[in-house]
Amino acid sequence: MEDWGAKGRALLALPRDNPRLMRAQYGALSRQLPLMYFILLVNTWALVATHLALAPASLTLVVPTVLTAVGASRSVFWWRQRGKLLDDTSIYKVLLRTCLLAFPVAAGFTCWALLLYPYGDEYAKVHVAFYMAITVIACIFSMMHLRRAALISAVVVNSAFIVFFISTGIPVFVACAVNIFLVSVAMLLILQDHYRNFTRLIAERARSELLSDENLRLAHQDSLTGLPNRRQFFSALDQALARARGDGTRLAVGILDLDGFKPVNDLYGHGIGDRLLMLVGQRLAPLLDEHAQLARLGGDEFALIIERVASDRQLHEVGQAFCQVLGAPFSLTDMPVQIGASLGMATFPDRASDAEQIFEFADYALYQSKRSQRGSVTVFSERHHAQLQRENLTEQALRRADLNQELAVVFQPIIDIASGRTVAFEALGRWHSPVLGQVPPGQFIPVAERTGMINQLTIPLLRKALATAQQWPTHVRVSFNLSARDCGSLQAAQAIADCIVASGFDPARLDLEITETAVMQDMQQAQLAIGVFRALGCGVSLDDFGTGYSSLSQLHALALTKLKVDRSFVSGIQHNPASFKIVKSLLALTHDMQLDCIVEGVETEPELQALASLGARLVQGYYFAKPMPAEASLAWLANPGGPVPTTWVQVR
Ligand code: C2E
Ligand code: CA
Ligand code: CA
């Protein structure tokens, strides 16, 4: 019994705990109920028409008018509900009221129809039965989405119908009653089935909406760190820019790139690399507030949007905080892992005017941080703007240049101070552009690197350098500079090797210089490239040593033959104890590693003296000679240290 009671209650209950379903019911009813009342009232007045002359006015006019007033007002009410946005409680109330009205309305129309029965002939009586049977079917179908109202109406009308017409004892009506009973049962079963399908459909729709929400979230999220991804970053940037434009505030974009991530990945594997990236995200998160957003652009690159920025100084401080938290060691393996971060920032509206530009400028600022001082913050300034414009001009001219014609190589001697002899020359690239004039390598090499054109420059420069070196006595070596990209792929390294072989120059007399920063960009690739050069018989020097991030163990893994101590340690070494100590230990280090060591940038006698006292042997610098053209190198070898023709000075 209890079970049946519970079932009955469940059958009649409104799905209050399922607002989505109630909303769908409400939508369906607002479309269907006006139509239902229209049919009900038309059928009612058709019945009035056949009984107008037969029944008293109270039944043919008064009651139908009252019923019509009720029906019409409900019809108008539902008509007005179409497309309305109500809250869940209001929808519940509307549905509840509809259910509560189902009984009186159904009972009202039923009683009225049965009261008309005694009046009129058989045809009129059949009309009453037909009216009740057909109208209730239309009503049940129209209210299908609100099971409770449909059930109440069906039960009220059909039970009255069955009881009443069986009691007439007239066989046709008894048959009709049986008929209606069976139809009612079928309809209730269909109703139940339909309602269940409807509920399921709504639940499925909810599930698929949830799923597409989830997909949307995944499409905007970086799966590793849980941070917004590149796509989400750009849409957040558009929104933040719109806000900044709207309230006239300043906005900054920062691009943060990890220093030393790649070696960790290479050394410990991708699993540890991934964990490191996750930890980076976790360390940066506490620095964010409602004005700062963080995203992962991909790889080891992260991006920041900082709104309501006051001064560049404040921005610098914020940026430094981000770099600093990443400077502390990470405990990932049994050994603490140390990385760093460089950050480039640009601001709107004072520097950049749109999303694309602010990102480009921030990226440029990052590039400056990476090049000049890793681990630092660079805020894109007017100076950078001018520099960027100059680089863009350089890039355009470089793209149009006839490289074979316009490039030249000059040579700077490398001296053995023990013997005073020139043991080698470093080949240095020069570009004479018909548009820009003489462009220093410090300007065009970085542009060629950034735009991926460097490989096209390297080959003609190398060919020219080797052609000149071919003319020197065989004990004089040549040293040639490679850029990061030249040893960033096996293909590029192979092209260089092919060029050396084709030149016919003895590879054993050639040293290839690779900067420490280039090596650190991709240790594995650098190792492969160095392998190719060493297999050919060339020497490989590590250039600008002391300016990068390499650790001794990493250098040990590379098949190097020489280190070149950076100029910055030499300048004023005689009265700089720190430089003195550094050079001293670098000399000891190269000695231990059985590498040759060249000290660059010797400009004065006291510097040379200091270096000599430390035991340096191979030196290079303006003190001996500035870089000189090819023909001058021959003259130099014939008469080292002799007077330098004025034309040599110009080409430095
Ligand atoms: P680097 O490889 O460190 O070359 C040494 C630079 O220092 C040269 O500048 C040279 O002229 C200069 N230098 C030499 N002695 C002294 C000195 O005593 N004092 C001072 N202040 N400077 C000295 P340069 O020729 O302007 O080249 C600049 C940089 O451009 C080079 O630095 C190298 O990194 C790059 N570079 C030059 N030629 C090439 C090339 O053919 N290919 C590539 N990839 N890079 C090149
Ligand atoms: Ca060099
Ligand atoms: Ca150097």
XYZ file of C-alpha atoms and ligand atoms in Angstrom:
700
model
C 0.000 0.000 0.000
C 2.688 2.371 1.072
C 4.561 1.564 -2.092
C 1.572 2.493 -4.213
C 1.135 5.696 -2.276
C 4.731 6.650 -2.870
C 4.382 5.766 -6.562
C 1.245 7.861 -6.836
C 2.922 10.803 -5.163
C 5.915 10.457 -7.489
C 3.540 10.397 -10.450
C 1.922 13.632 -9.377
C 4.965 15.421 -8.044
C 6.515 18.381 -9.834
C 10.242 17.881 -10.543
C 11.268 20.651 -8.191
C 14.803 19.292 -7.808
C 15.257 19.425 -11.573
C 14.964 23.079 -12.599
C 16.167 22.288 -16.099
C 13.227 19.910 -16.617
C 10.745 22.418 -15.171
C 12.115 25.059 -17.501
C 11.601 22.723 -20.467
C 8.039 21.933 -19.292
C 7.298 25.589 -18.954
C 8.589 26.251 -22.480
C 6.513 23.440 -23.981
C 3.333 24.473 -22.127
C 3.641 28.091 -23.171
C 3.499 26.887 -26.777
C 0.806 24.229 -26.336
C -1.685 25.523 -23.775
C -2.980 28.504 -25.784
C -3.767 26.021 -28.573
C -5.451 23.648 -26.098
C -7.737 26.383 -24.745
C -8.541 27.461 -28.294
C -9.719 23.918 -29.185
C -11.554 23.553 -25.865
C -13.457 26.810 -26.320
C -14.290 26.244 -29.991
C -15.615 22.750 -29.142
C -17.542 24.217 -26.201
C -19.258 26.810 -28.338
C -20.038 24.167 -30.967
C -21.867 22.258 -28.211
C -23.592 25.474 -27.151
C -24.734 25.934 -30.751
C -26.473 22.532 -30.919
C -28.136 23.070 -27.514
C -29.015 26.737 -27.758
C -32.652 26.109 -28.576
C -32.983 23.097 -26.290
C -31.455 23.931 -22.926
C -32.062 26.835 -20.534
C -30.013 29.998 -21.000
C -28.202 29.441 -17.727
C -26.591 26.369 -19.321
C -26.194 27.637 -22.868
C -25.044 31.177 -22.105
C -24.170 31.876 -18.454
C -22.044 28.823 -17.639
C -20.242 28.727 -21.062
C -19.447 32.436 -20.708
C -17.925 31.891 -17.243
C -15.985 28.855 -18.493
C -14.844 30.828 -21.572
C -13.685 33.686 -19.366
C -11.582 31.249 -17.301
C -10.253 29.441 -20.403
C -9.521 32.631 -22.332
C -7.677 34.217 -19.423
C -5.507 31.103 -19.025
C -4.926 31.021 -22.754
C -3.804 34.649 -22.778
C -1.646 34.031 -19.719
C 0.196 31.165 -21.417
C 0.429 33.029 -24.697
C 2.268 35.767 -22.838
C 4.677 33.330 -21.246
C 6.295 32.457 -24.590
C 10.004 33.349 -24.602
C 9.817 34.848 -21.092
C 12.816 34.365 -18.803
C 11.655 33.456 -15.317
C 13.623 32.309 -12.314
C 13.265 28.735 -11.085
C 10.904 29.568 -8.208
C 8.520 31.527 -10.421
C 8.452 28.694 -12.946
C 7.645 26.256 -10.160
C 4.794 28.471 -8.998
C 3.346 28.779 -12.502
C 3.475 25.007 -13.021
C 1.957 24.351 -9.611
C -0.888 26.764 -10.298
C -1.549 25.030 -13.620
C -1.761 21.667 -11.849
C -4.030 23.048 -9.155
C -6.313 24.541 -11.788
C -6.510 21.263 -13.724
C -9.096 19.762 -11.362
C -11.590 22.674 -11.171
C -11.308 23.425 -14.884
C -11.720 19.774 -15.930
C -14.556 19.298 -13.423
C -16.236 22.534 -14.515
C -16.353 21.657 -18.212
C -17.330 18.024 -17.467
C -20.236 18.957 -15.182
C -21.478 21.512 -17.666
C -21.426 18.981 -20.539
C -23.201 16.318 -18.468
C -25.833 18.852 -17.327
C -26.648 19.465 -21.008
C -27.182 15.737 -21.601
C -30.857 15.544 -20.558
C -31.792 18.241 -23.084
C -32.192 17.446 -26.739
C -32.589 14.389 -28.900
C -30.270 11.417 -29.445
C -28.091 13.388 -31.827
C -27.623 16.101 -29.242
C -26.811 13.472 -26.597
C -24.224 11.903 -28.897
C -22.750 15.369 -29.414
C -22.235 15.663 -25.635
C -20.445 12.327 -25.535
C -18.407 13.191 -28.643
C -17.524 16.626 -27.212
C -16.237 15.133 -23.955
C -14.318 12.284 -25.547
C -12.605 14.234 -28.287
C -11.848 17.344 -26.230
C -10.238 15.429 -23.411
C -7.927 13.692 -25.903
C -6.823 17.087 -27.272
C -6.282 18.352 -23.714
C -4.252 15.349 -22.598
C -1.998 15.628 -25.639
C -1.520 19.344 -25.087
C -0.604 18.845 -21.428
C 1.648 15.843 -21.962
C 4.731 17.714 -20.672
C 3.031 18.375 -17.336
C 2.143 14.838 -16.296
C 0.261 15.807 -13.176
C -2.156 18.176 -14.946
C -2.677 15.710 -17.794
C -3.386 12.860 -15.356
C -5.843 14.912 -13.272
C -7.758 16.027 -16.367
C -7.816 12.518 -17.834
C -9.014 10.935 -14.605
C -11.663 13.591 -13.871
C -13.181 13.698 -17.362
C -12.913 10.033 -18.270
C -14.116 8.564 -14.988
C -17.128 10.899 -15.051
C -17.712 9.907 -18.680
C -17.473 6.171 -18.033
C -19.620 6.182 -14.909
C -22.211 8.467 -16.414
C -22.617 6.761 -19.798
C -22.599 3.226 -18.412
C -25.321 4.294 -16.007
C -27.502 5.398 -18.968
C -27.839 1.709 -19.901
C -27.985 2.672 -23.573
C -25.875 0.092 -25.450
C -24.237 2.652 -27.766
C -23.177 4.788 -24.811
C -22.055 1.764 -22.814
C -19.960 0.777 -25.820
C -18.587 4.329 -25.970
C -17.736 4.191 -22.253
C -15.843 0.929 -22.680
C -14.190 2.465 -25.705
C -13.141 5.526 -23.790
C -11.902 3.419 -20.905
C -9.581 1.466 -23.176
C -8.433 4.606 -24.984
C -7.782 6.234 -21.596
C -5.633 3.351 -20.462
C -3.663 3.424 -23.722
C -3.287 7.161 -23.517
C -2.081 7.050 -19.943
C 0.532 4.476 -20.891
C 1.633 6.588 -23.862
C 1.648 9.654 -21.632
C 3.848 7.897 -19.128
C 6.229 6.748 -21.855
C 6.352 10.149 -23.482
C 6.998 11.868 -20.194
C 9.842 9.493 -19.422
C 11.414 10.141 -22.839
C 10.995 13.830 -22.369
C 12.745 13.708 -18.989
C 15.529 11.620 -20.460
C 15.961 13.984 -23.381
C 16.313 16.946 -21.055
C 18.817 15.054 -18.907
C 20.814 14.109 -21.992
C 20.780 17.636 -23.236
C 22.034 18.776 -19.827
C 24.781 16.182 -19.993
C 25.878 17.187 -23.465
C 25.829 20.840 -22.472
C 28.002 19.964 -19.523
C 30.294 18.024 -21.826
C 30.613 20.865 -24.284
C 31.274 23.238 -21.376
C 34.020 20.871 -20.327
C 35.382 20.719 -23.874
C 35.316 24.478 -24.034
C 37.199 24.635 -20.762
C 39.763 22.121 -22.001
C 40.176 24.037 -25.255
C 41.095 27.099 -23.218
C 43.227 25.435 -20.620
C 46.744 24.148 -20.624
C 46.390 20.550 -19.535
C 49.764 20.375 -17.802
C 49.649 23.419 -15.528
C 45.901 24.057 -15.486
C 46.648 27.636 -16.507
C 44.846 29.366 -19.370
C 46.474 28.436 -22.688
C 47.673 30.560 -25.576
C 44.225 30.878 -27.130
C 42.649 31.912 -23.845
C 45.504 34.346 -23.245
C 44.758 36.209 -26.468
C 41.048 36.387 -25.798
C 41.728 37.581 -22.217
C 44.138 40.139 -23.677
C 41.438 41.470 -26.018
C 39.059 41.830 -23.066
C 41.680 43.484 -20.861
C 42.579 45.906 -23.656
C 38.914 46.817 -24.078
C 38.709 47.514 -20.321
C 41.891 49.597 -20.408
C 40.573 51.592 -23.384
C 37.244 52.029 -21.626
C 38.592 53.441 -18.388
C 41.791 54.965 -19.735
C 44.161 52.812 -17.665
C 47.549 51.379 -18.495
C 48.038 47.695 -19.198
C 51.135 45.551 -19.480
C 51.865 42.266 -21.171
C 54.792 40.200 -19.984
C 56.361 37.186 -21.670
C 58.350 35.021 -19.331
C 60.779 32.425 -20.597
C 62.570 29.940 -18.392
C 66.360 29.917 -18.519
C 67.952 26.544 -18.240
C 64.732 24.566 -18.679
C 65.946 22.696 -21.723
C 69.019 21.205 -20.030
C 66.773 19.962 -17.198
C 64.461 18.376 -19.732
C 67.370 16.836 -21.624
C 69.172 15.667 -18.516
C 66.304 14.292 -16.410
C 63.678 13.486 -19.046
C 60.287 14.891 -19.979
C 58.515 13.610 -16.874
C 60.669 15.783 -14.642
C 60.429 18.616 -17.178
C 56.636 18.461 -16.998
C 56.691 18.445 -13.198
C 58.990 21.428 -13.238
C 56.560 23.346 -15.456
C 53.718 22.475 -13.085
C 55.725 23.729 -10.127
C 56.561 26.909 -12.015
C 52.820 27.513 -12.484
C 52.251 26.861 -8.770
C 55.014 29.237 -7.713
C 53.755 32.046 -9.891
C 50.090 31.688 -8.922
C 50.381 33.366 -5.464
C 51.807 36.486 -7.141
C 48.611 37.039 -9.091
C 45.723 39.215 -7.962
C 42.566 40.534 -9.600
C 44.677 42.729 -11.864
C 47.177 40.084 -12.944
C 46.554 37.003 -15.089
C 48.962 34.253 -16.024
C 48.860 31.865 -18.984
C 51.153 29.259 -20.469
C 51.886 29.993 -24.095
C 53.583 26.658 -24.694
C 56.940 25.040 -24.022
C 58.676 26.947 -21.242
C 57.029 30.235 -22.147
C 54.452 31.921 -19.921
C 52.559 35.171 -20.385
C 51.211 37.792 -18.030
C 48.520 40.407 -18.364
C 48.797 43.104 -15.733
C 46.069 45.717 -15.569
C 46.094 49.155 -13.957
C 49.862 49.549 -14.139
C 51.197 52.792 -12.707
C 54.865 53.376 -13.516
C 57.551 51.465 -15.385
C 59.362 51.197 -12.070
C 56.433 49.475 -10.442
C 56.218 47.177 -13.437
C 59.886 46.367 -13.083
C 59.381 45.448 -9.448
C 56.411 43.237 -10.233
C 58.389 41.565 -13.012
C 61.366 41.023 -10.765
C 59.181 39.319 -8.188
C 58.082 36.842 -10.881
C 61.670 36.132 -11.940
C 62.879 35.878 -8.360
C 60.450 33.205 -7.183
C 61.680 30.996 -9.988
C 65.305 31.494 -8.992
C 64.974 29.387 -5.847
C 65.912 25.714 -6.360
C 63.178 23.171 -7.167
C 63.292 19.824 -5.474
C 62.369 17.413 -8.220
C 65.037 14.765 -8.041
C 67.455 13.873 -5.295
C 69.389 16.976 -6.335
C 67.837 20.454 -6.204
C 67.243 21.785 -9.708
C 68.042 25.405 -10.417
C 66.566 27.367 -13.285
C 65.927 31.038 -13.891
C 63.487 33.182 -15.827
C 63.811 36.136 -18.173
C 60.922 38.496 -18.642
C 60.053 41.003 -21.345
C 57.249 43.498 -20.842
C 55.461 46.089 -22.927
C 52.722 48.546 -22.104
C 49.514 49.908 -23.608
C 48.620 52.614 -24.624
C 51.884 54.548 -24.291
C 54.028 52.146 -26.332
C 51.823 49.627 -28.095
C 48.420 50.405 -29.534
C 46.869 46.965 -29.954
C 47.090 43.321 -28.938
C 49.403 42.285 -31.742
C 51.809 45.137 -31.118
C 51.940 44.777 -27.348
C 52.750 41.106 -27.764
C 55.407 41.830 -30.389
C 57.004 44.477 -28.168
C 56.942 42.265 -25.075
C 58.534 39.500 -27.121
C 61.201 41.894 -28.296
C 61.854 42.994 -24.716
C 62.202 39.328 -23.738
C 64.676 38.819 -26.555
C 66.719 41.705 -25.138
C 66.656 40.162 -21.655
C 67.773 36.847 -23.075
C 70.571 38.385 -25.098
C 71.976 40.873 -22.684
C 71.230 39.606 -19.218
C 69.450 36.366 -18.607
C 67.257 36.272 -15.563
C 66.442 39.960 -15.881
C 63.328 42.007 -16.622
C 63.227 44.318 -19.646
C 60.418 46.806 -20.096
C 60.043 47.844 -23.727
C 61.146 51.491 -23.922
C 61.493 54.254 -26.502
C 65.064 53.124 -26.998
C 63.871 49.625 -27.831
C 61.335 51.075 -30.198
C 64.040 52.916 -32.133
C 66.189 49.798 -32.093
C 63.329 47.650 -33.327
C 62.677 50.063 -36.174
C 66.341 49.991 -37.100
C 66.284 46.212 -37.014
C 63.232 46.171 -39.224
C 65.073 48.351 -41.746
C 68.087 46.051 -41.469
C 65.851 43.060 -42.020
C 64.289 44.562 -45.139
C 67.692 45.484 -46.575
C 69.070 42.058 -45.677
C 66.224 40.323 -47.479
C 66.945 42.299 -50.626
C 70.731 42.062 -50.363
C 72.998 40.296 -52.848
C 74.798 38.455 -50.075
C 77.676 37.087 -52.165
C 78.454 40.578 -53.378
C 77.795 42.635 -50.265
C 79.301 40.423 -47.572
C 82.999 40.481 -46.806
C 85.264 38.987 -44.169
C 87.959 40.732 -42.131
C 90.574 39.036 -40.023
C 91.929 39.724 -36.564
C 95.192 38.018 -35.581
C 95.425 35.738 -32.565
C 98.867 35.993 -31.052
C 100.930 33.561 -29.033
C 102.554 35.908 -26.518
C 105.296 33.446 -25.722
C 106.659 33.542 -29.257
C 105.072 36.786 -30.418
C 103.839 34.971 -33.530
C 100.445 35.048 -35.159
C 99.029 31.573 -34.796
C 95.593 32.230 -36.224
C 93.108 34.803 -37.428
C 89.533 35.152 -36.359
C 87.306 35.766 -39.373
C 84.669 38.422 -38.727
C 81.781 39.151 -41.047
C 81.173 42.576 -42.608
C 78.203 43.788 -44.621
C 78.287 46.727 -46.926
C 74.699 47.470 -47.828
C 74.037 49.823 -50.777
C 71.006 51.058 -48.800
C 72.330 51.279 -45.238
C 76.070 51.592 -45.814
C 78.472 49.734 -43.540
C 76.422 47.639 -41.078
C 78.299 46.231 -38.040
C 77.880 42.500 -37.330
C 76.469 43.329 -33.910
C 73.513 44.734 -35.856
C 72.983 42.387 -38.784
C 73.946 39.055 -37.202
C 71.199 39.203 -34.515
C 68.649 40.239 -37.143
C 69.716 37.399 -39.425
C 69.466 35.028 -36.448
C 66.054 36.251 -35.412
C 64.635 36.049 -38.924
C 66.180 32.671 -39.657
C 68.397 34.069 -42.462
C 71.660 33.355 -40.727
C 72.341 30.093 -42.553
C 72.240 31.980 -45.852
C 74.909 34.346 -44.510
C 77.150 31.761 -42.950
C 77.961 29.848 -46.122
C 79.201 32.793 -48.268
C 81.121 34.189 -45.273
C 82.742 30.835 -44.589
C 83.606 30.368 -48.251
C 85.288 33.776 -48.349
C 87.128 33.194 -45.077
C 88.478 29.851 -46.247
C 89.491 31.242 -49.638
C 91.667 33.810 -47.871
C 93.012 31.367 -45.281
C 94.040 29.104 -48.158
C 96.716 31.695 -49.000
C 98.320 31.745 -45.543
C 101.239 29.573 -44.458
C 99.936 26.198 -43.286
C 100.768 26.761 -39.620
C 98.294 29.654 -39.405
C 94.794 28.630 -38.418
C 91.509 30.373 -39.044
C 88.699 30.753 -36.584
C 85.154 31.220 -37.855
C 82.051 32.320 -35.899
C 78.896 30.244 -36.012
C 75.574 31.378 -34.677
C 73.088 29.419 -32.576
C 71.047 28.471 -35.622
C 74.117 27.161 -37.458
C 74.389 24.401 -34.905
C 70.693 24.276 -34.037
C 69.984 21.519 -36.561
C 71.926 18.662 -38.057
C 70.974 19.908 -41.514
C 72.590 23.315 -40.943
C 75.706 21.711 -39.458
C 75.934 19.368 -42.428
C 75.676 22.288 -44.887
C 78.636 23.899 -43.134
C 80.608 20.657 -43.206
C 79.861 20.291 -46.934
C 81.069 23.843 -47.554
C 84.352 23.113 -45.740
C 84.922 19.931 -47.706
C 84.096 21.665 -51.016
C 86.566 24.487 -50.286
C 89.482 22.064 -50.200
C 90.766 23.787 -47.058
C 92.351 21.489 -44.473
C 89.671 21.173 -41.750
C 92.420 20.570 -39.176
C 93.406 24.247 -39.596
C 89.893 25.490 -38.903
C 88.290 26.333 -35.570
C 84.562 26.915 -35.392
C 83.462 29.323 -32.660
C 80.167 28.717 -30.929
C 78.931 31.042 -28.202
C 78.071 29.700 -24.813
C 74.514 31.041 -25.074
C 74.036 29.250 -28.398
C 75.166 25.986 -26.857
C 72.835 26.414 -23.906
C 69.806 27.027 -26.129
C 69.835 23.416 -27.193
C 72.515 21.347 -25.613
C 71.655 18.138 -27.461
C 71.622 19.722 -30.900
C 74.849 21.596 -30.142
C 76.432 18.322 -29.125
C 75.396 16.689 -32.412
C 76.676 19.631 -34.473
C 79.971 19.684 -32.586
C 80.244 15.953 -33.282
C 79.884 16.595 -37.018
C 82.606 19.276 -36.991
C 84.972 17.271 -34.847
C 84.514 14.209 -37.050
C 85.638 16.350 -39.962
C 88.788 17.267 -38.058
C 87.869 20.855 -37.161
C 88.483 22.399 -33.748
C 85.516 23.817 -31.831
C 85.917 26.867 -29.575
C 83.478 28.056 -26.969
C 83.165 31.785 -27.578
C 82.336 34.556 -25.095
C 82.953 32.163 -22.224
C 81.763 33.418 -18.863
C 78.722 35.298 -20.152
C 76.334 32.357 -20.335
C 74.766 29.894 -17.992
C 76.736 26.740 -18.600
C 77.931 24.552 -15.811
C 81.234 22.814 -15.901
C 79.696 19.364 -16.056
C 77.704 20.392 -19.109
C 80.783 21.790 -20.853
C 82.656 18.639 -20.099
C 80.142 16.683 -22.145
C 80.950 18.754 -25.231
C 83.880 17.826 -27.443
C 85.420 21.298 -27.316
C 89.010 22.162 -28.197
C 89.241 25.799 -27.029
C 87.654 28.338 -24.756
C 87.603 32.047 -25.536
C 87.446 34.192 -22.420
C 85.043 37.073 -22.964
C 86.331 40.605 -23.396
C 84.329 41.829 -20.422
C 86.776 40.111 -18.025
C 89.813 41.662 -19.678
C 88.931 45.312 -19.761
C 90.871 46.993 -16.913
C 91.863 43.603 -15.469
C 95.024 45.088 -13.923
C 92.970 46.995 -11.364
C 89.961 44.732 -11.063
C 90.592 41.917 -8.553
C 87.309 40.169 -9.437
C 88.174 39.954 -13.155
C 91.686 38.956 -12.236
C 90.437 36.045 -10.143
C 87.929 34.936 -12.741
C 90.468 34.888 -15.568
C 92.907 33.117 -13.314
C 90.471 30.341 -12.539
C 89.341 30.104 -16.171
C 92.949 29.603 -17.225
C 93.356 26.909 -14.580
C 90.113 25.300 -15.682
C 91.096 25.131 -19.351
C 94.452 23.772 -18.330
C 92.759 21.017 -16.318
C 90.374 20.234 -19.140
C 93.292 20.221 -21.580
C 91.754 22.915 -23.696
C 93.458 25.861 -25.352
C 92.418 29.228 -24.030
C 92.249 32.474 -25.988
C 91.786 35.725 -24.119
C 89.892 38.261 -26.203
C 89.771 42.046 -26.241
C 93.255 42.955 -25.083
C 93.498 46.685 -25.687
C 96.383 47.933 -23.559
C 99.878 47.035 -22.469
C 98.902 46.753 -18.735
C 96.096 44.337 -19.619
C 98.546 42.233 -21.590
C 101.023 42.309 -18.728
C 98.378 41.187 -16.250
C 97.320 38.345 -18.526
C 100.904 37.296 -19.109
C 101.453 37.179 -15.348
C 98.493 34.800 -15.098
C 100.037 32.506 -17.681
C 97.749 33.349 -20.626
C 99.318 32.395 -23.928
C 96.900 33.068 -26.721
C 95.513 36.578 -26.932
C 93.612 38.732 -29.363
C 92.690 42.395 -29.301
C 93.070 45.912 -30.615
C 96.389 46.141 -28.792
C 97.842 43.925 -31.537
C 95.604 44.668 -34.448
C 92.097 45.534 -35.398
C 90.353 43.220 -37.859
C 91.857 43.719 -41.316
C 90.833 42.875 -44.873
C 92.042 39.718 -46.637
C 95.010 41.222 -48.492
C 96.154 42.958 -45.311
C 96.260 39.636 -43.486
C 98.917 38.474 -45.936
C 100.918 41.649 -45.392
C 100.511 41.196 -41.635
C 101.918 37.696 -41.778
C 104.874 38.941 -43.789
C 105.506 41.774 -41.343
C 103.611 41.220 -38.063
C 103.076 44.282 -35.945
C 104.216 46.579 -38.772
C 102.435 49.837 -39.452
C 98.784 49.320 -40.209
C 97.652 51.008 -43.458
C 94.871 53.510 -42.856
C 92.450 51.534 -45.062
C 92.528 48.669 -42.529
C 91.313 50.901 -39.782
C 88.205 51.817 -41.752
C 87.066 48.272 -42.158
C 87.255 47.368 -38.520
P 83.069 38.003 -31.226
O 83.014 36.687 -31.888
O 83.268 38.026 -29.768
O 84.173 38.823 -31.972
C 85.001 39.708 -31.350
C 84.504 41.080 -31.514
O 85.246 41.929 -30.687
C 84.684 41.630 -32.930
O 83.666 42.571 -33.159
C 85.985 42.343 -32.820
O 86.177 43.360 -33.774
C 85.882 42.902 -31.448
N 87.191 43.107 -30.840
C 88.340 42.424 -31.046
N 89.313 42.931 -30.261
C 88.772 43.906 -29.527
C 89.281 44.807 -28.559
O 90.436 44.771 -28.171
N 88.410 45.690 -28.012
C 87.123 45.764 -28.400
N 86.331 46.666 -27.846
N 86.630 44.952 -29.337
C 87.435 44.027 -29.894
P 82.807 42.532 -34.443
O 83.633 42.191 -35.640
O 82.038 43.810 -34.487
O 81.854 41.343 -34.192
C 80.910 41.374 -33.197
C 80.284 40.044 -32.979
O 79.510 39.679 -34.122
C 81.264 38.913 -32.838
O 81.728 38.836 -31.538
C 80.465 37.715 -33.230
O 79.709 37.284 -32.153
C 79.578 38.299 -34.276
N 80.129 37.987 -35.597
C 81.071 38.633 -36.291
N 81.284 38.038 -37.457
C 80.450 36.961 -37.499
C 80.219 35.942 -38.471
O 80.848 35.878 -39.542
N 79.259 35.000 -38.166
C 78.585 35.051 -36.985
N 77.656 34.117 -36.752
N 78.792 35.988 -36.046
C 79.731 36.933 -36.326
Ca 84.210 34.989 -31.942
Ca 83.986 36.503 -28.378
